[in-house]
Tab-separated table of C-alpha atoms in Angstrom:
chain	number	residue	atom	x	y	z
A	1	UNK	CA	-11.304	2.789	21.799
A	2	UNK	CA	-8.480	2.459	19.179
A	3	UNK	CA	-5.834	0.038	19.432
A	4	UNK	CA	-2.632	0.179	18.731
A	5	UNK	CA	-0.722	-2.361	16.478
A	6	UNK	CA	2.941	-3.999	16.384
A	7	UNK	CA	3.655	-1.428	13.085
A	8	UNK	CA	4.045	1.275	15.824
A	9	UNK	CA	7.044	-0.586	17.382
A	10	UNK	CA	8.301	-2.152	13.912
A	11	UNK	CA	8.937	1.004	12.302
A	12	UNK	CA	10.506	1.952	15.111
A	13	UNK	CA	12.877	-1.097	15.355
A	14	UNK	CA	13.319	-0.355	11.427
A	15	UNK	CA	14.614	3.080	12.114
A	16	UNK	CA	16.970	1.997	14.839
A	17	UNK	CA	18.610	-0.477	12.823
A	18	UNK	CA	19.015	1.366	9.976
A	19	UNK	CA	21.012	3.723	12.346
A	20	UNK	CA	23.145	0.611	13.599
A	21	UNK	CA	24.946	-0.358	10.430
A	22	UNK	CA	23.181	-3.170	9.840
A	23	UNK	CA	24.930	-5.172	12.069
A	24	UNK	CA	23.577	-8.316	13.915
A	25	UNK	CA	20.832	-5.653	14.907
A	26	UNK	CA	18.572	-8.583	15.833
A	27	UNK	CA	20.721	-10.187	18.295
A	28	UNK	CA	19.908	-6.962	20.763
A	29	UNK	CA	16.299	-6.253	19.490
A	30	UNK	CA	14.450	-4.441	22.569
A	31	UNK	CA	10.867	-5.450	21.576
A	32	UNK	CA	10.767	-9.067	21.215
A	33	UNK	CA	8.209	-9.002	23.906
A	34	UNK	CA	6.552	-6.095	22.405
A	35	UNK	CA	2.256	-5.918	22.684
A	36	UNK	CA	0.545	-6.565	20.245
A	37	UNK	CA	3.872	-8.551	18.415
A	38	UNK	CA	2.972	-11.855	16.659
A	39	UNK	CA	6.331	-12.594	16.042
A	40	UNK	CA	9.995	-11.447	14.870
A	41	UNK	CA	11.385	-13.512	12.579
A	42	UNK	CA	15.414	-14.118	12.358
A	43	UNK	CA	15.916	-15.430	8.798
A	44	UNK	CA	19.414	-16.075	8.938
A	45	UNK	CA	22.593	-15.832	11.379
A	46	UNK	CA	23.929	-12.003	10.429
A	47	UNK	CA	20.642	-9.454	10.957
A	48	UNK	CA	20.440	-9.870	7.026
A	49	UNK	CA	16.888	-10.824	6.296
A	50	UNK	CA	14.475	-10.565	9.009
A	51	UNK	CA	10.633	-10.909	8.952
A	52	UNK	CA	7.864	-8.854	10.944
A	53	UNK	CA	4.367	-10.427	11.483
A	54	UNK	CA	2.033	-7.907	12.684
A	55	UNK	CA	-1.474	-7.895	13.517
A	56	UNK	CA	-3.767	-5.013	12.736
A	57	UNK	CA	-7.127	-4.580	13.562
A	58	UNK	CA	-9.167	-6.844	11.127
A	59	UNK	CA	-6.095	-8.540	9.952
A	60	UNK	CA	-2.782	-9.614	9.154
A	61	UNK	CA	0.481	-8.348	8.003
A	62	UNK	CA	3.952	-8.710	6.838
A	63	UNK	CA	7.108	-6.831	6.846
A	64	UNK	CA	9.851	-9.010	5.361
A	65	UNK	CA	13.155	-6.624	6.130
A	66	UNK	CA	16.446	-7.169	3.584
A	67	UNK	CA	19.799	-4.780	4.995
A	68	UNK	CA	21.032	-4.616	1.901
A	69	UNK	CA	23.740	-1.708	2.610
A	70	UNK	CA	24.606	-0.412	5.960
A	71	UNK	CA	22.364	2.896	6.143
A	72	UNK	CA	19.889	0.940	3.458
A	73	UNK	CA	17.066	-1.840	3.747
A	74	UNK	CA	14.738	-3.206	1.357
A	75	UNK	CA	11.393	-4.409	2.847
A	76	UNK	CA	8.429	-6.093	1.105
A	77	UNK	CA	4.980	-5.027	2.620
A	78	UNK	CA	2.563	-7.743	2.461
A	79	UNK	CA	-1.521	-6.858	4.239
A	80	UNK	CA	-4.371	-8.104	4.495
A	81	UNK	CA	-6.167	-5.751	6.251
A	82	UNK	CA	-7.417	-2.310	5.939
A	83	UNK	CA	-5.155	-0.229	8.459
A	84	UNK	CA	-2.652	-0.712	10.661
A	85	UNK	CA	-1.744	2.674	13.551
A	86	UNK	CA	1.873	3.006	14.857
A	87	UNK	CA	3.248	6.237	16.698
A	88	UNK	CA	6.277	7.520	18.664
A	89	UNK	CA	9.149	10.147	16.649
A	90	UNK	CA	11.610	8.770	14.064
A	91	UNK	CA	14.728	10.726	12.515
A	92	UNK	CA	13.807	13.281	10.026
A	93	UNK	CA	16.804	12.322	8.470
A	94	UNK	CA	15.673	8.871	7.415
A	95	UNK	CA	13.855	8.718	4.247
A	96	UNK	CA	11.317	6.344	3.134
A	97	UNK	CA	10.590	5.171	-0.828
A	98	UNK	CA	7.702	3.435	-1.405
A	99	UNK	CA	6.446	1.611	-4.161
A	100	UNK	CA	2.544	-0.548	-4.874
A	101	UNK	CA	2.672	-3.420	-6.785
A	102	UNK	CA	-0.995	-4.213	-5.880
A	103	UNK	CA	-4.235	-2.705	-4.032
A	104	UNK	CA	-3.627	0.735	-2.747
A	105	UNK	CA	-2.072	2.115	0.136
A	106	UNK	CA	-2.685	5.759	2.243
A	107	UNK	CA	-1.089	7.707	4.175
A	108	UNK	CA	-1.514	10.460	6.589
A	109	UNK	CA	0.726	13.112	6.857
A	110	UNK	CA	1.392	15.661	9.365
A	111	UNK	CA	-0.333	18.429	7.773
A	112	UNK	CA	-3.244	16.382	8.400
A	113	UNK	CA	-3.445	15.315	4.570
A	114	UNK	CA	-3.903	12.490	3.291
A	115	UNK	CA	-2.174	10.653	-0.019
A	116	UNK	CA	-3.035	7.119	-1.847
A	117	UNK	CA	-0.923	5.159	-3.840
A	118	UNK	CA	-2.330	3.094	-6.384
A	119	UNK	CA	-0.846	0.036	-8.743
A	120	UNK	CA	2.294	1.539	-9.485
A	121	UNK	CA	3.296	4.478	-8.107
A	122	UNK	CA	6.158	5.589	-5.987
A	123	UNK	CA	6.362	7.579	-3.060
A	124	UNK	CA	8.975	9.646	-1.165
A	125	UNK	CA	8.836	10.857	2.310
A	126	UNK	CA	10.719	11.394	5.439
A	127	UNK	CA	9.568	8.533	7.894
A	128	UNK	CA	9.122	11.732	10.509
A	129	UNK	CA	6.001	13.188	7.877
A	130	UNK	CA	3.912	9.911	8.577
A	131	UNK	CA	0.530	10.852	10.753
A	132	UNK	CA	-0.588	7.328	13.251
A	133	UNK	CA	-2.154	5.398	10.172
A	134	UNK	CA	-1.220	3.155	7.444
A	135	UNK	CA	-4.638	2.489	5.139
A	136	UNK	CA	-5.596	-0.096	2.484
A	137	UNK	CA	-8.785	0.895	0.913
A	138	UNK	CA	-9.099	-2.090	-0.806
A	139	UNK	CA	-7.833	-4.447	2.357
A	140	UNK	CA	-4.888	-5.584	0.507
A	141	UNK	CA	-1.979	-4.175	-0.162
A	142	UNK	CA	1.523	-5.599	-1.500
A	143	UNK	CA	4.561	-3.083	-2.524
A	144	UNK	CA	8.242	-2.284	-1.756
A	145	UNK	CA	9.883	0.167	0.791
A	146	UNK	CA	13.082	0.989	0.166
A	147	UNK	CA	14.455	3.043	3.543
A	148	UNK	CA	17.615	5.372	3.985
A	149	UNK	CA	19.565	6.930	6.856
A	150	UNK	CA	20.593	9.599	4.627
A	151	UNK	CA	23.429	10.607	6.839
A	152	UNK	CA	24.837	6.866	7.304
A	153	UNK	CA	24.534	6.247	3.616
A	154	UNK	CA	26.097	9.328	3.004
A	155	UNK	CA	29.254	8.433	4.876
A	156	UNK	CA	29.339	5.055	3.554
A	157	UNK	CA	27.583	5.464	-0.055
A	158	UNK	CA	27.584	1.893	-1.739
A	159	UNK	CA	29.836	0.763	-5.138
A	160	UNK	CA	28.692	3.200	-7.937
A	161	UNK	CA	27.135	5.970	-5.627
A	162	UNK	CA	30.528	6.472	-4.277
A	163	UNK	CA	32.354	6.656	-8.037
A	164	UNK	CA	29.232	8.976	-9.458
A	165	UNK	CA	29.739	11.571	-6.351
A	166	UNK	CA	25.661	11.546	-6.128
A	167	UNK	CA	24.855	13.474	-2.926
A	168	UNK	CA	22.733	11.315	-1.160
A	169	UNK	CA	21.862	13.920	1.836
A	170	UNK	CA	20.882	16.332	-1.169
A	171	UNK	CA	17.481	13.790	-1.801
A	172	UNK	CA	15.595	15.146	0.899
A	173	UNK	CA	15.762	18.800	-0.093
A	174	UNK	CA	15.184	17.648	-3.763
A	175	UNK	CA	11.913	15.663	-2.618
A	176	UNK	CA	10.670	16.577	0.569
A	177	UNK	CA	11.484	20.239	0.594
A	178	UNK	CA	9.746	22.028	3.240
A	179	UNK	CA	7.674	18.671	4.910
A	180	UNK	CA	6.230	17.890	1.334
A	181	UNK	CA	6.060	14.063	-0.064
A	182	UNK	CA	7.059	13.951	-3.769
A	183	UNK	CA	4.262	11.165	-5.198
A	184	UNK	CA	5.328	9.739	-9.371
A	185	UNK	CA	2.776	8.365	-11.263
A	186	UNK	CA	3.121	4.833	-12.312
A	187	UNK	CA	5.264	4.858	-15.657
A	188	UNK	CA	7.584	2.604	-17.348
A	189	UNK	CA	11.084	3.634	-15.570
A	190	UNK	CA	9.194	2.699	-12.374
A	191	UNK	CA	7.915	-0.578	-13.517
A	192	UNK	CA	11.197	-1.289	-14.870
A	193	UNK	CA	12.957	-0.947	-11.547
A	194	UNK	CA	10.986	-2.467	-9.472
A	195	UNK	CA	8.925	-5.302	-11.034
A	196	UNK	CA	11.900	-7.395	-11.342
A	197	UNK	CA	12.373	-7.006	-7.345
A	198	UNK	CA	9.004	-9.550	-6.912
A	199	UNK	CA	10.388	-12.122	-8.761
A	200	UNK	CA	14.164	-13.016	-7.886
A	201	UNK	CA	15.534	-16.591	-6.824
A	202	UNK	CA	17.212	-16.620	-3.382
A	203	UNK	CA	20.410	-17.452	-4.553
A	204	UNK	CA	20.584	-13.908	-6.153
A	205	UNK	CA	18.129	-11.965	-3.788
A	206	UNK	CA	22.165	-10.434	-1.918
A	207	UNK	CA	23.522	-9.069	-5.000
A	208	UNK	CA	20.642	-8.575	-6.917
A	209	UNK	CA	19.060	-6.059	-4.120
A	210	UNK	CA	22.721	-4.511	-4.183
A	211	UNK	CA	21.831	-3.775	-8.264
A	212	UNK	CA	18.839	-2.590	-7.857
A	213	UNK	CA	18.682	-0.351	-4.863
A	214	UNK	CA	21.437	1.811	-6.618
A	215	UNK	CA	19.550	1.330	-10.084
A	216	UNK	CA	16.587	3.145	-8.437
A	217	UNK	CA	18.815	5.829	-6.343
A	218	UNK	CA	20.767	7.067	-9.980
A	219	UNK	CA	17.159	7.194	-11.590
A	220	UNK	CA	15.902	9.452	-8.859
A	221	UNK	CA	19.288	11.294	-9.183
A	222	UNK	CA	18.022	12.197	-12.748
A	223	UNK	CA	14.028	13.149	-12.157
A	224	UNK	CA	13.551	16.647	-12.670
A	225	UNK	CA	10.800	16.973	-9.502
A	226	UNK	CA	9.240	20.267	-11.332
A	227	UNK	CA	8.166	18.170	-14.164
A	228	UNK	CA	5.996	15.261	-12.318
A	229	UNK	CA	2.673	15.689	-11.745
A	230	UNK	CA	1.791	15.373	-8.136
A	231	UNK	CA	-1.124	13.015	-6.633
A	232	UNK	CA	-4.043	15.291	-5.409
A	233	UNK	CA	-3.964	15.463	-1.577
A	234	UNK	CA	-7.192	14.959	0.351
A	235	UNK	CA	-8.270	16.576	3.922
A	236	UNK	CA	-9.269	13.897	6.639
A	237	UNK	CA	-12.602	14.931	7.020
A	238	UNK	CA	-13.184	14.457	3.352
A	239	UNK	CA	-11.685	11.185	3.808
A	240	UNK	CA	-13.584	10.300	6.286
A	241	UNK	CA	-16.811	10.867	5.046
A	242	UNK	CA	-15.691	8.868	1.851
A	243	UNK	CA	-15.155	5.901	4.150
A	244	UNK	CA	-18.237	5.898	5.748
A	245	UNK	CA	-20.355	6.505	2.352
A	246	UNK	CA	-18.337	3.584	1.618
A	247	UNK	CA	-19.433	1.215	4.461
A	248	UNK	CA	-22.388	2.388	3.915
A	249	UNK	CA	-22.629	1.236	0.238
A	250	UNK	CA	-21.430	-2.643	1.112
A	251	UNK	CA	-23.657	-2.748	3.851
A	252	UNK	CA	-26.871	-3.547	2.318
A	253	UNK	CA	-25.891	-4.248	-1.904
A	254	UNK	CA	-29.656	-4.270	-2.711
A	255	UNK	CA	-29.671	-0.224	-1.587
A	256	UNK	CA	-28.563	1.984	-4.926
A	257	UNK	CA	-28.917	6.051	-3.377
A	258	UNK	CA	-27.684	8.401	-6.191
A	259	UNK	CA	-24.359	10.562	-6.115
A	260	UNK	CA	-26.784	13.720	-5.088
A	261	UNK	CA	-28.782	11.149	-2.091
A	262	UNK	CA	-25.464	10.634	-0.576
A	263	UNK	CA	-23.926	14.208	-1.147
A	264	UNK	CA	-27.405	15.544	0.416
A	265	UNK	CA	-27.432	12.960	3.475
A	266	UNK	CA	-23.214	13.294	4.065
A	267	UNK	CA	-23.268	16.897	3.521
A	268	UNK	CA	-20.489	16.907	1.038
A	269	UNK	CA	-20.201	18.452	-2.670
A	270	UNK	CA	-20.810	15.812	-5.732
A	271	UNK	CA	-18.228	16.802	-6.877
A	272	UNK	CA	-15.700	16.489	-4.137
A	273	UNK	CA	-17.508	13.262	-3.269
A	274	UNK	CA	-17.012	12.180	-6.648
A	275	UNK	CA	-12.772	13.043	-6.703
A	276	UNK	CA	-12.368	11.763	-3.080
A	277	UNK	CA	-13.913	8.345	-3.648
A	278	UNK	CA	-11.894	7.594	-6.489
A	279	UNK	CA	-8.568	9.288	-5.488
A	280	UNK	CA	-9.304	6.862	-2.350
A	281	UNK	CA	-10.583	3.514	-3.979
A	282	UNK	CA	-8.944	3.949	-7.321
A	283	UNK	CA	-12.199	3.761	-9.264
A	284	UNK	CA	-15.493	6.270	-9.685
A	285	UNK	CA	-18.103	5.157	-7.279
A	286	UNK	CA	-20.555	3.504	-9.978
A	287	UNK	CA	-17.428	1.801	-11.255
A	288	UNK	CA	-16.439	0.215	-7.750
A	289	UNK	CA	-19.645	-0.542	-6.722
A	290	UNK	CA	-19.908	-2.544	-9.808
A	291	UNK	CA	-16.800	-4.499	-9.304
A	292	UNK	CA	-17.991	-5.414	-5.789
A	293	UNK	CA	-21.067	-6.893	-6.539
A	294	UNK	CA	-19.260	-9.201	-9.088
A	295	UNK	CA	-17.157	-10.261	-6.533
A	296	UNK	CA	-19.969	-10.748	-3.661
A	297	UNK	CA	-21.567	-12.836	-6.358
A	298	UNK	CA	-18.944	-14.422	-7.547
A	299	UNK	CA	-18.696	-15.347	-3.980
A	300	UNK	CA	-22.082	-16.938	-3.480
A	301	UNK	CA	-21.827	-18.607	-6.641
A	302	UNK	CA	-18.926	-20.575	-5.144
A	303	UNK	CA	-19.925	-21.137	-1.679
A	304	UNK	CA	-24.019	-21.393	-1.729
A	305	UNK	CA	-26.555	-22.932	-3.980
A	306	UNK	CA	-28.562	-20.042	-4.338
A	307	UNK	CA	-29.864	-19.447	-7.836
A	308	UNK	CA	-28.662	-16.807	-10.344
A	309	UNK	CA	-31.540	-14.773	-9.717
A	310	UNK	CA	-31.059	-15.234	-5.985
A	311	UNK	CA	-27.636	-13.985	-6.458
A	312	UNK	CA	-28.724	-11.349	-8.400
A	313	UNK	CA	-31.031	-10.013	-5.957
A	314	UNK	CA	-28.936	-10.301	-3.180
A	315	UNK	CA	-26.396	-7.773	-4.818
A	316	UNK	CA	-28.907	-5.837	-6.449
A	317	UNK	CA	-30.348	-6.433	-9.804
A	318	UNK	CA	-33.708	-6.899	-10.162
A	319	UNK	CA	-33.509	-8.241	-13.410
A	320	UNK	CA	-31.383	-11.262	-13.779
A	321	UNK	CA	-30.475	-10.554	-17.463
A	322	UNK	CA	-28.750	-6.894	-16.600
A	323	UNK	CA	-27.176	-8.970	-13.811
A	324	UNK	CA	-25.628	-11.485	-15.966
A	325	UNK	CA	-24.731	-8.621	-18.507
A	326	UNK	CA	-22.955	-6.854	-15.773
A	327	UNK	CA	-20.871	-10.033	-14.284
A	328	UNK	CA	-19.872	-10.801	-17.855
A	329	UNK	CA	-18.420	-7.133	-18.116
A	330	UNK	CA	-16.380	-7.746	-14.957
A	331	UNK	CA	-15.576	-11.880	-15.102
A	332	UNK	CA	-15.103	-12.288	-18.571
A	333	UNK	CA	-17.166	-15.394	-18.203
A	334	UNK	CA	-21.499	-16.183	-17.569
A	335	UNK	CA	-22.546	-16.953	-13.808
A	336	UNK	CA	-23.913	-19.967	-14.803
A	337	UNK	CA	-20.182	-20.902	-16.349
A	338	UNK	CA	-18.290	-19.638	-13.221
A	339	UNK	CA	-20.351	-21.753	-11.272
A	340	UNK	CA	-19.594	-24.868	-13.169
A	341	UNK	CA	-16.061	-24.003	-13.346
A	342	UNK	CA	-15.379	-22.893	-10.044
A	343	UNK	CA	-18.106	-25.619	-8.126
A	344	UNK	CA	-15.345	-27.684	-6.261
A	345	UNK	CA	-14.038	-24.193	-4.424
């Protein structure tokens, strides 16, 4: 049977606070006793920073929450894990930006679709769109929410918003017309806005959030939505067949079916097969399965004393020279070298 995680009653929490001003929100928090909650962390006297440690199903999370403006928060997503499931309703009025900075993160919408992020991009939703599942293909995942009660921040639109006359309750009709979620490409303007945000001192994280949260709303004020190209959507039982290929594929390295085996077996087009892997785990499947075995490798090479072509076997080359080719290709660097360098680990 499925659990259910602390991410259900943190996003939640998230949404009521947003609604209460941002005032000393923590000081009546209804959950601190909350299954499944590891811990809710008050950073500071005034409800400005607070952190949420989570625990998912094979892992760890955090939620680090900044209330930047009243209406507005800023929260850095930090997993290590490869879902997390939350439910219960949330205000379709409250919108939710999100950005990757690294590994790749799904969601699952309403229509029963489901959308990946990858290094990157940005998404825009209303938190009310969001199916019972957060996913990390890759089981990590690092990025940036920024979250808006489009009717609070509307009343009480921060410094420049307020001189520019930007219509903040216009954004969901400009992005999320009719239950859609607008997805942008990673491009420079993006990277721009956001890469600063994973690298500021303390001293300056109060104003500098201030800066950048209405940098970001005036450049969404300015994209023309018609022009983006929009990230493919993918049905859940497509999905789901993708993820169990996958498991199957890690399970036993020295086991190489072809594209057409596993399309046969899965009962699933090549080609489909082919598009959902990738728009899943950010790579074709020859590609990621190549990377992994590096890494598994890599792995042993640290932690046993197996030899090279022990290794190699174990991951699946048969002939210790392709193998070395191969890990070259993905380490920059010779087994034999990564061993000698990395031996201590």
């Amino acid at each position: 049977m499925r659990k259910n995680y602390i991410i259900k009653d943190a996003r939640r929490i998230l949404a009521e606070q947003i609604r209460d001003n941002g005032m000393n929100t923590m000081d009546k928090n209804p959950i601190t006793n909350a299954t499944g909650l590891s811990a809710i962390i008050p950073k500071d006297n005034d409800g400005y920073c607070t952190v949420y440690k989570m625990d998912c199903e094979d892992g760890l999370g955090l939620m680090t929450v900044y209330q930047v403006y009243p209406g507005i928060q800023l929260i850095y997503n930090d997993f290590e894990a490869t879902s997390c499931y939350w439910d219960g309703t949330i205000d379709k009025n409250v919108l939710e930006i999100n950005h990757c900075r690294e590994g790749r993160e799904g969601s699952v919408l309403q229509s029963g679709s489901c959308l990946y992020l990858g290094e990157g991009d940005l998404s825009i939703h209303t938190m009310d769109n969001c199916a019972s599942e957060m996913a990390f293909p890759l089981r990590h995942y690092r990025g940036i929410s920024v979250v808006l009660d489009l009717e609070l921040v509307s009343q009480n639109p921060p410094g420049i918003l307020a001189e520019s006359g930007i219509g903040i309750a216009d954004f969901k009709n400009k992005f999320c017309a009719d239950g859609s979620c607008f997805v942008m490409r990673a491009k420079d303007e993006i990277e721009h806005i956001f890469s600063e945000l994973y690298s500021v001192p303390d001293r300056l994280q109060k104003p500098y959030f201030m800066l950048k949260v209405q940098e970001l709303l005036l450049f969404l004020c300015m994209v023309d939505v018609n022009k983006e190209k929009q990230r493919e959507l993918y049905t859940s039982p497509q999905v789901e067949i993708v993820r169990d290929i996958h498991k199957r594929l890690i399970s036993n390295l020295q086991e190489r079916p072809t594209i057409e085996e596993l399309s046969k077996e899965y009962l699933i087009n090549t080609a489909t097969l082919k598009d959902t892997f990738k728009g899943v785990y950010g790579q074709p499947i020859g590609t990621y399965m190549k990377v992994y075995r590096m890494k598994q490798a890599a792995a042993l090479l640290r932690q046993t004393q197996a030899t090279i072509a022990e290794i190699a076997s174990q991951v699946g080359y048969e002939n210790q020279s392709k193998f070395a080719t191969a890990f070259r290709d993905v380490m920059k660097i010779a087994p034999a070298e990564y061993r000698k360098q990395n031996s201590g680990d």
